[in-house]
Amino acid sequence: MKLIAPDYYDKFSCIADRCRHSCCVGWEIDIDENTYEYYKSIGGELGKALQANIAVCDGTANFTLDENERCPFLEKDGLCRLIKELGESSLCNICADHPRFRSFYSQRTEIGLGLCCEAATDLILSQQHKVTLVTLEDDEETLTEDEEYLLKYRNQLFAIAQDRDFTVEERLENLLDFCGIDLPEKSFSEWAEIYLSLERLDEEWTDKLNLLKKAETYAIPSSLEIPFEQLLVYLLYRHIPSALDDGDIASKIGFSVLSVRIIAAILSREEKQDFEALKQLVRLYSSEIEYSQENLNTLWDLLYEQND
Ligand code: SF4
């Protein structure tokens, strides 16, 4: 199996206690069977705490979040008690893996870092070069015809997305033209209503969508051209492989273009239009939209109907 990643992948590291939106808050954390067995073998005070703070629901063990939805092992100093006392290798698969995502082909896996993590967002958006894909583990790779086609097509989309002879706004148009895709003709206010009808987790996201209602147009500040390029490339890299499951590539490209425009439109209504504001917004968008399969499906369906 070949393992592929964006060239910045190995530079990622969790910022732990400096993280303002820790993945140890607000998310249900399932514990894999091997780790659960290991936790059951731990003695002493920590063993007692593990027993008291793990519940088994429908056959799956998970940490019981406290009233503030914090993992019971996330300490006040922002560090993980399990890592402190047992080391990093004690983490369950989900905690050790976050914020990585994977796309699976017949003999190829693509791995990436998800933008719902602020350290990953910082890393991805601050890349200055045209990001490429690198091979982390080499092995024989025989792909199906559909997979070969999809990868070639995505490379063409990367080339358009990274063509710095054009502004990012122009590149978004070029992508749609190249693919013969139309986005539904809707104002940002109408898009805001659609996004407001989706599942939402954080009140801050509702506030951003209320800002979107007031946006009439969008403009990408020249100082943020490269971060927006990195965002676009990330979206294409992450979402296009899903077309192998449903045969619908148009909605994934449409979603990538739409997401960049929505983020740019919200940013244009923010008090500040700088890198920090963009990072916060991108992380929030990713948590609310990309990490809800239900929300993704709703948007993909809408974009599919447009291009059916
Ligand atoms: S969200 Fe990212 S930076 Fe924050 S605690 Fe989780 S992995 Fe670390």
CSV table of C-alpha atoms and ligand atoms in Angstrom, one decimal:
chain,number,residue,atom,x,y,z
A,1,MET,CA,0.0,0.0,0.0
A,2,LYS,CA,1.4,3.4,-1.0
A,3,LEU,CA,1.0,6.2,1.6
A,4,ILE,CA,0.8,9.7,0.2
A,5,ALA,CA,0.7,13.1,2.1
A,6,PRO,CA,1.1,16.8,1.5
A,7,ASP,CA,4.7,17.8,1.8
A,8,TYR,CA,4.1,19.7,5.1
A,9,TYR,CA,2.6,16.7,6.8
A,10,ASP,CA,5.7,15.7,8.9
A,11,LYS,CA,6.0,19.1,10.4
A,12,PHE,CA,2.8,18.8,12.4
A,13,SER,CA,2.9,18.8,16.2
A,14,CYS,CA,0.1,19.3,18.7
A,15,ILE,CA,0.5,22.5,20.7
A,16,ALA,CA,-1.3,20.9,23.7
A,17,ASP,CA,-1.7,23.4,26.6
A,18,ARG,CA,-1.4,26.3,24.1
A,19,CYS,CA,-4.4,25.1,22.1
A,20,ARG,CA,-7.4,27.4,22.5
A,21,HIS,CA,-9.8,24.9,20.9
A,22,SER,CA,-8.6,21.6,22.3
A,23,CYS,CA,-9.9,18.5,20.6
A,24,CYS,CA,-10.3,17.1,24.2
A,25,VAL,CA,-13.3,19.4,24.7
A,26,GLY,CA,-16.7,19.0,23.0
A,27,TRP,CA,-16.1,15.7,21.1
A,28,GLU,CA,-17.1,12.2,22.1
A,29,ILE,CA,-14.0,10.0,22.2
A,30,ASP,CA,-14.5,6.3,21.5
A,31,ILE,CA,-11.8,4.1,22.9
A,32,ASP,CA,-10.6,1.2,20.8
A,33,GLU,CA,-10.8,-2.3,22.2
A,34,ASN,CA,-7.0,-2.8,22.7
A,35,THR,CA,-6.6,0.4,24.6
A,36,TYR,CA,-9.7,-0.2,26.7
A,37,GLU,CA,-8.2,-3.6,27.7
A,38,TYR,CA,-5.0,-1.8,28.6
A,39,TYR,CA,-6.8,0.9,30.6
A,40,LYS,CA,-8.6,-1.9,32.6
A,41,SER,CA,-5.2,-3.3,33.6
A,42,ILE,CA,-4.0,0.0,35.1
A,43,GLY,CA,-4.0,0.0,38.9
A,44,GLY,CA,-3.8,2.7,41.6
A,45,GLU,CA,-5.5,6.1,41.6
A,46,LEU,CA,-5.3,6.5,37.9
A,47,GLY,CA,-6.8,3.0,37.4
A,48,LYS,CA,-9.7,4.0,39.7
A,49,ALA,CA,-10.2,7.3,37.7
A,50,LEU,CA,-10.2,5.3,34.4
A,51,GLN,CA,-12.9,3.0,35.7
A,52,ALA,CA,-15.0,5.8,37.0
A,53,ASN,CA,-14.7,7.9,33.8
A,54,ILE,CA,-15.2,5.4,31.0
A,55,ALA,CA,-18.7,4.3,30.0
A,56,VAL,CA,-19.6,1.5,27.5
A,57,CYS,CA,-22.4,2.4,25.2
A,58,ASP,CA,-23.7,0.1,22.5
A,59,GLY,CA,-20.5,-2.0,23.0
A,60,THR,CA,-18.1,0.9,22.6
A,61,ALA,CA,-16.2,2.4,25.4
A,62,ASN,CA,-15.8,6.1,25.6
A,63,PHE,CA,-14.6,8.8,28.1
A,64,THR,CA,-17.5,10.4,30.1
A,65,LEU,CA,-17.2,14.1,29.4
A,66,ASP,CA,-17.8,16.5,32.3
A,67,GLU,CA,-20.5,19.1,32.5
A,68,ASN,CA,-18.3,21.5,30.4
A,69,GLU,CA,-17.9,18.7,27.8
A,70,ARG,CA,-14.2,18.3,28.7
A,71,CYS,CA,-12.5,15.0,28.7
A,72,PRO,CA,-12.1,13.9,32.3
A,73,PHE,CA,-8.3,13.5,31.8
A,74,LEU,CA,-7.7,16.9,30.4
A,75,GLU,CA,-6.2,18.8,33.4
A,76,LYS,CA,-6.6,22.5,34.3
A,77,ASP,CA,-3.1,23.2,32.8
A,78,GLY,CA,-4.4,22.0,29.4
A,79,LEU,CA,-2.3,18.8,29.5
A,80,CYS,CA,-3.5,15.2,29.4
A,81,ARG,CA,-3.2,13.2,32.6
A,82,LEU,CA,-2.8,10.0,30.7
A,83,ILE,CA,0.2,11.3,28.8
A,84,LYS,CA,1.7,12.7,32.0
A,85,GLU,CA,1.4,9.5,33.9
A,86,LEU,CA,1.6,6.8,31.3
A,87,GLY,CA,3.3,8.4,28.3
A,88,GLU,CA,2.0,9.2,24.7
A,89,SER,CA,1.8,5.5,23.8
A,90,SER,CA,-1.1,5.2,26.3
A,91,LEU,CA,-3.5,7.2,24.1
A,92,CYS,CA,-6.4,5.5,22.4
A,93,ASN,CA,-6.3,5.4,18.6
A,94,ILE,CA,-8.6,8.4,18.1
A,95,CYS,CA,-6.6,10.7,20.4
A,96,ALA,CA,-3.2,9.6,19.0
A,97,ASP,CA,-4.5,10.0,15.4
A,98,HIS,CA,-6.2,13.4,15.6
A,99,PRO,CA,-6.3,15.6,13.5
A,100,ARG,CA,-5.3,13.2,10.7
A,101,PHE,CA,-7.8,12.1,8.0
A,102,ARG,CA,-7.4,9.4,5.3
A,103,SER,CA,-8.7,8.6,1.8
A,104,PHE,CA,-8.6,5.0,0.8
A,105,TYR,CA,-7.9,3.7,-2.8
A,106,SER,CA,-7.5,0.1,-3.8
A,107,GLN,CA,-3.7,0.2,-3.2
A,108,ARG,CA,-3.1,3.7,-2.0
A,109,THR,CA,-3.9,5.7,1.1
A,110,GLU,CA,-3.8,9.5,1.2
A,111,ILE,CA,-3.3,11.0,4.6
A,112,GLY,CA,-3.7,14.6,5.7
A,113,LEU,CA,-4.2,17.0,8.6
A,114,GLY,CA,-7.7,18.3,9.2
A,115,LEU,CA,-8.3,22.0,9.5
A,116,CYS,CA,-10.5,21.6,12.7
A,117,CYS,CA,-7.2,21.6,14.6
A,118,GLU,CA,-5.7,25.1,15.1
A,119,ALA,CA,-2.1,23.8,14.9
A,120,ALA,CA,-2.9,22.1,11.6
A,121,THR,CA,-4.6,25.2,10.3
A,122,ASP,CA,-1.6,27.3,11.2
A,123,LEU,CA,0.7,24.9,9.5
A,124,ILE,CA,-1.3,24.5,6.3
A,125,LEU,CA,-2.3,28.1,5.8
A,126,SER,CA,1.2,29.4,6.5
A,127,GLN,CA,2.9,27.4,3.7
A,128,GLN,CA,4.4,29.8,1.2
A,129,HIS,CA,5.3,27.4,-1.6
A,130,LYS,CA,3.1,25.5,-4.0
A,131,VAL,CA,2.3,22.4,-1.9
A,132,THR,CA,3.1,19.0,-3.5
A,133,LEU,CA,2.2,15.5,-2.5
A,134,VAL,CA,5.0,13.2,-1.3
A,135,THR,CA,5.3,9.5,-0.8
A,136,LEU,CA,5.7,8.5,2.9
A,137,GLU,CA,5.6,4.8,2.3
A,138,ASP,CA,6.4,3.3,-1.1
A,139,ASP,CA,4.9,0.1,-2.3
A,140,GLU,CA,3.5,-1.3,-5.5
A,141,GLU,CA,0.4,0.7,-6.6
A,142,THR,CA,-2.1,-0.7,-9.0
A,143,LEU,CA,-5.1,1.5,-9.3
A,144,THR,CA,-8.4,1.0,-10.9
A,145,GLU,CA,-9.3,3.1,-14.0
A,146,ASP,CA,-11.6,5.3,-12.0
A,147,GLU,CA,-8.8,6.0,-9.5
A,148,GLU,CA,-6.3,6.8,-12.2
A,149,TYR,CA,-8.7,9.2,-13.8
A,150,LEU,CA,-9.6,10.9,-10.6
A,151,LEU,CA,-5.9,11.4,-9.6
A,152,LYS,CA,-5.0,12.8,-13.1
A,153,TYR,CA,-8.0,15.1,-13.0
A,154,ARG,CA,-7.2,16.3,-9.5
A,155,ASN,CA,-3.6,17.1,-10.6
A,156,GLN,CA,-5.1,19.4,-13.3
A,157,LEU,CA,-7.3,21.0,-10.6
A,158,PHE,CA,-4.2,21.5,-8.4
A,159,ALA,CA,-2.4,23.2,-11.3
A,160,ILE,CA,-5.3,25.6,-11.7
A,161,ALA,CA,-5.6,26.3,-8.0
A,162,GLN,CA,-1.9,27.0,-7.8
A,163,ASP,CA,-1.5,29.1,-10.9
A,164,ARG,CA,-0.2,32.3,-9.4
A,165,ASP,CA,-0.6,34.2,-12.6
A,166,PHE,CA,-4.2,34.6,-11.5
A,167,THR,CA,-5.8,35.9,-8.3
A,168,VAL,CA,-7.5,33.3,-6.2
A,169,GLU,CA,-10.9,34.7,-7.1
A,170,GLU,CA,-9.9,34.2,-10.8
A,171,ARG,CA,-8.7,30.7,-10.1
A,172,LEU,CA,-12.0,29.8,-8.5
A,173,GLU,CA,-13.7,30.9,-11.8
A,174,ASN,CA,-11.1,29.0,-13.8
A,175,LEU,CA,-11.8,25.8,-11.8
A,176,LEU,CA,-15.5,26.0,-12.4
A,177,ASP,CA,-15.0,26.8,-16.2
A,178,PHE,CA,-12.5,23.9,-16.6
A,179,CYS,CA,-14.9,21.5,-15.0
A,180,GLY,CA,-18.1,22.9,-16.6
A,181,ILE,CA,-19.7,23.3,-13.2
A,182,ASP,CA,-22.2,25.9,-12.1
A,183,LEU,CA,-22.8,26.9,-8.5
A,184,PRO,CA,-26.4,27.7,-7.6
A,185,GLU,CA,-27.1,31.4,-8.2
A,186,LYS,CA,-27.6,32.5,-4.6
A,187,SER,CA,-26.7,35.6,-2.6
A,188,PHE,CA,-24.5,35.2,0.4
A,189,SER,CA,-27.6,36.0,2.5
A,190,GLU,CA,-29.4,32.9,0.9
A,191,TRP,CA,-26.3,30.8,1.5
A,192,ALA,CA,-26.3,32.0,5.1
A,193,GLU,CA,-29.9,30.7,5.5
A,194,ILE,CA,-28.8,27.3,4.1
A,195,TYR,CA,-25.8,27.0,6.4
A,196,LEU,CA,-28.0,28.1,9.3
A,197,SER,CA,-30.4,25.2,8.5
A,198,LEU,CA,-27.5,22.7,9.0
A,199,GLU,CA,-26.4,21.1,12.3
A,200,ARG,CA,-24.4,23.7,14.3
A,201,LEU,CA,-22.2,23.1,17.3
A,202,ASP,CA,-20.9,26.5,18.4
A,203,GLU,CA,-22.7,29.8,18.9
A,204,GLU,CA,-19.7,31.5,17.4
A,205,TRP,CA,-20.5,29.8,14.1
A,206,THR,CA,-24.0,31.2,14.2
A,207,ASP,CA,-22.6,34.7,14.7
A,208,LYS,CA,-20.3,34.2,11.7
A,209,LEU,CA,-23.3,33.1,9.6
A,210,ASN,CA,-25.2,36.2,10.7
A,211,LEU,CA,-22.2,38.2,9.4
A,212,LEU,CA,-22.5,36.3,6.1
A,213,LYS,CA,-26.1,37.5,5.7
A,214,LYS,CA,-24.8,41.0,5.4
A,215,ALA,CA,-22.1,40.2,2.8
A,216,GLU,CA,-23.0,41.3,-0.7
A,217,THR,CA,-19.7,40.4,-2.3
A,218,TYR,CA,-16.3,39.2,-1.3
A,219,ALA,CA,-12.7,40.1,-1.9
A,220,ILE,CA,-9.6,38.2,-0.9
A,221,PRO,CA,-7.0,40.7,0.5
A,222,SER,CA,-3.7,40.4,-1.5
A,223,SER,CA,-1.8,39.6,1.7
A,224,LEU,CA,-4.0,36.5,2.1
A,225,GLU,CA,-3.8,35.2,-1.5
A,226,ILE,CA,-1.4,32.4,-0.5
A,227,PRO,CA,-3.3,31.2,2.6
A,228,PHE,CA,-6.4,31.0,0.5
A,229,GLU,CA,-4.6,29.0,-2.2
A,230,GLN,CA,-3.5,26.6,0.5
A,231,LEU,CA,-7.1,26.3,1.7
A,232,LEU,CA,-8.3,25.6,-1.8
A,233,VAL,CA,-5.7,22.9,-2.4
A,234,TYR,CA,-6.4,21.3,1.0
A,235,LEU,CA,-10.2,21.1,0.1
A,236,LEU,CA,-9.5,19.6,-3.3
A,237,TYR,CA,-7.0,17.1,-1.8
A,238,ARG,CA,-9.4,16.0,1.0
A,239,HIS,CA,-12.8,15.9,-0.7
A,240,ILE,CA,-12.3,14.9,-4.3
A,241,PRO,CA,-11.5,11.2,-3.4
A,242,SER,CA,-15.0,10.9,-1.9
A,243,ALA,CA,-16.2,10.9,-5.5
A,244,LEU,CA,-14.9,7.3,-5.7
A,245,ASP,CA,-17.7,6.4,-3.3
A,246,ASP,CA,-20.6,8.2,-5.0
A,247,GLY,CA,-19.3,8.9,-8.5
A,248,ASP,CA,-20.0,12.6,-8.1
A,249,ILE,CA,-16.9,14.7,-8.6
A,250,ALA,CA,-18.7,17.9,-9.5
A,251,SER,CA,-20.2,18.4,-6.0
A,252,LYS,CA,-16.8,18.0,-4.4
A,253,ILE,CA,-15.2,20.7,-6.6
A,254,GLY,CA,-18.3,22.9,-6.2
A,255,PHE,CA,-18.0,22.4,-2.4
A,256,SER,CA,-14.3,23.4,-2.5
A,257,VAL,CA,-15.0,26.6,-4.5
A,258,LEU,CA,-18.1,27.5,-2.4
A,259,SER,CA,-16.3,27.0,0.9
A,260,VAL,CA,-13.5,29.4,-0.1
A,261,ARG,CA,-16.0,32.0,-1.2
A,262,ILE,CA,-18.1,31.6,2.0
A,263,ILE,CA,-15.0,32.0,4.2
A,264,ALA,CA,-13.8,35.0,2.2
A,265,ALA,CA,-17.3,36.6,2.4
A,266,ILE,CA,-17.5,36.2,6.2
A,267,LEU,CA,-13.9,37.5,6.5
A,268,SER,CA,-14.8,40.6,4.5
A,269,ARG,CA,-17.4,41.4,7.2
A,270,GLU,CA,-15.0,40.8,10.2
A,271,GLU,CA,-13.4,43.6,12.1
A,272,LYS,CA,-9.9,42.5,10.9
A,273,GLN,CA,-9.0,40.8,7.7
A,274,ASP,CA,-5.7,39.4,8.7
A,275,PHE,CA,-4.1,35.9,8.9
A,276,GLU,CA,-5.1,35.4,12.5
A,277,ALA,CA,-8.8,36.1,11.7
A,278,LEU,CA,-8.6,33.8,8.7
A,279,LYS,CA,-7.2,31.0,10.7
A,280,GLN,CA,-9.9,31.2,13.4
A,281,LEU,CA,-12.6,31.3,10.7
A,282,VAL,CA,-11.2,28.3,8.7
A,283,ARG,CA,-10.9,26.2,11.9
A,284,LEU,CA,-14.5,27.0,12.8
A,285,TYR,CA,-15.7,26.3,9.3
A,286,SER,CA,-13.9,23.0,9.2
A,287,SER,CA,-15.3,21.9,12.7
A,288,GLU,CA,-18.8,22.8,11.8
A,289,ILE,CA,-19.0,21.6,8.2
A,290,GLU,CA,-16.2,19.2,7.3
A,291,TYR,CA,-16.5,17.3,10.5
A,292,SER,CA,-20.2,16.6,10.1
A,293,GLN,CA,-20.9,14.0,7.4
A,294,GLU,CA,-24.6,15.1,7.6
A,295,ASN,CA,-23.7,18.7,6.8
A,296,LEU,CA,-21.3,17.6,4.0
A,297,ASN,CA,-24.0,15.4,2.5
A,298,THR,CA,-26.6,18.1,2.5
A,299,LEU,CA,-24.2,20.5,0.7
A,300,TRP,CA,-23.0,17.9,-1.7
A,301,ASP,CA,-26.6,17.0,-2.6
A,302,LEU,CA,-27.5,20.6,-3.2
A,303,LEU,CA,-24.5,21.0,-5.5
A,304,TYR,CA,-25.2,17.7,-7.2
A,305,GLU,CA,-28.7,18.7,-8.1
A,306,GLN,CA,-27.3,21.9,-9.7
A,307,ASN,CA,-25.0,19.9,-12.0
A,308,ASP,CA,-27.0,16.8,-12.6
B,1,SF4,S1,-6.9,20.5,18.4
B,1,SF4,FE1,-4.8,20.0,17.5
B,1,SF4,S2,-3.4,21.4,18.6
B,1,SF4,FE2,-5.4,21.3,19.8
B,1,SF4,S3,-5.1,19.7,21.4
B,1,SF4,FE3,-6.1,18.7,19.5
B,1,SF4,S4,-4.4,18.0,18.2
B,1,SF4,FE4,-3.5,19.4,19.7
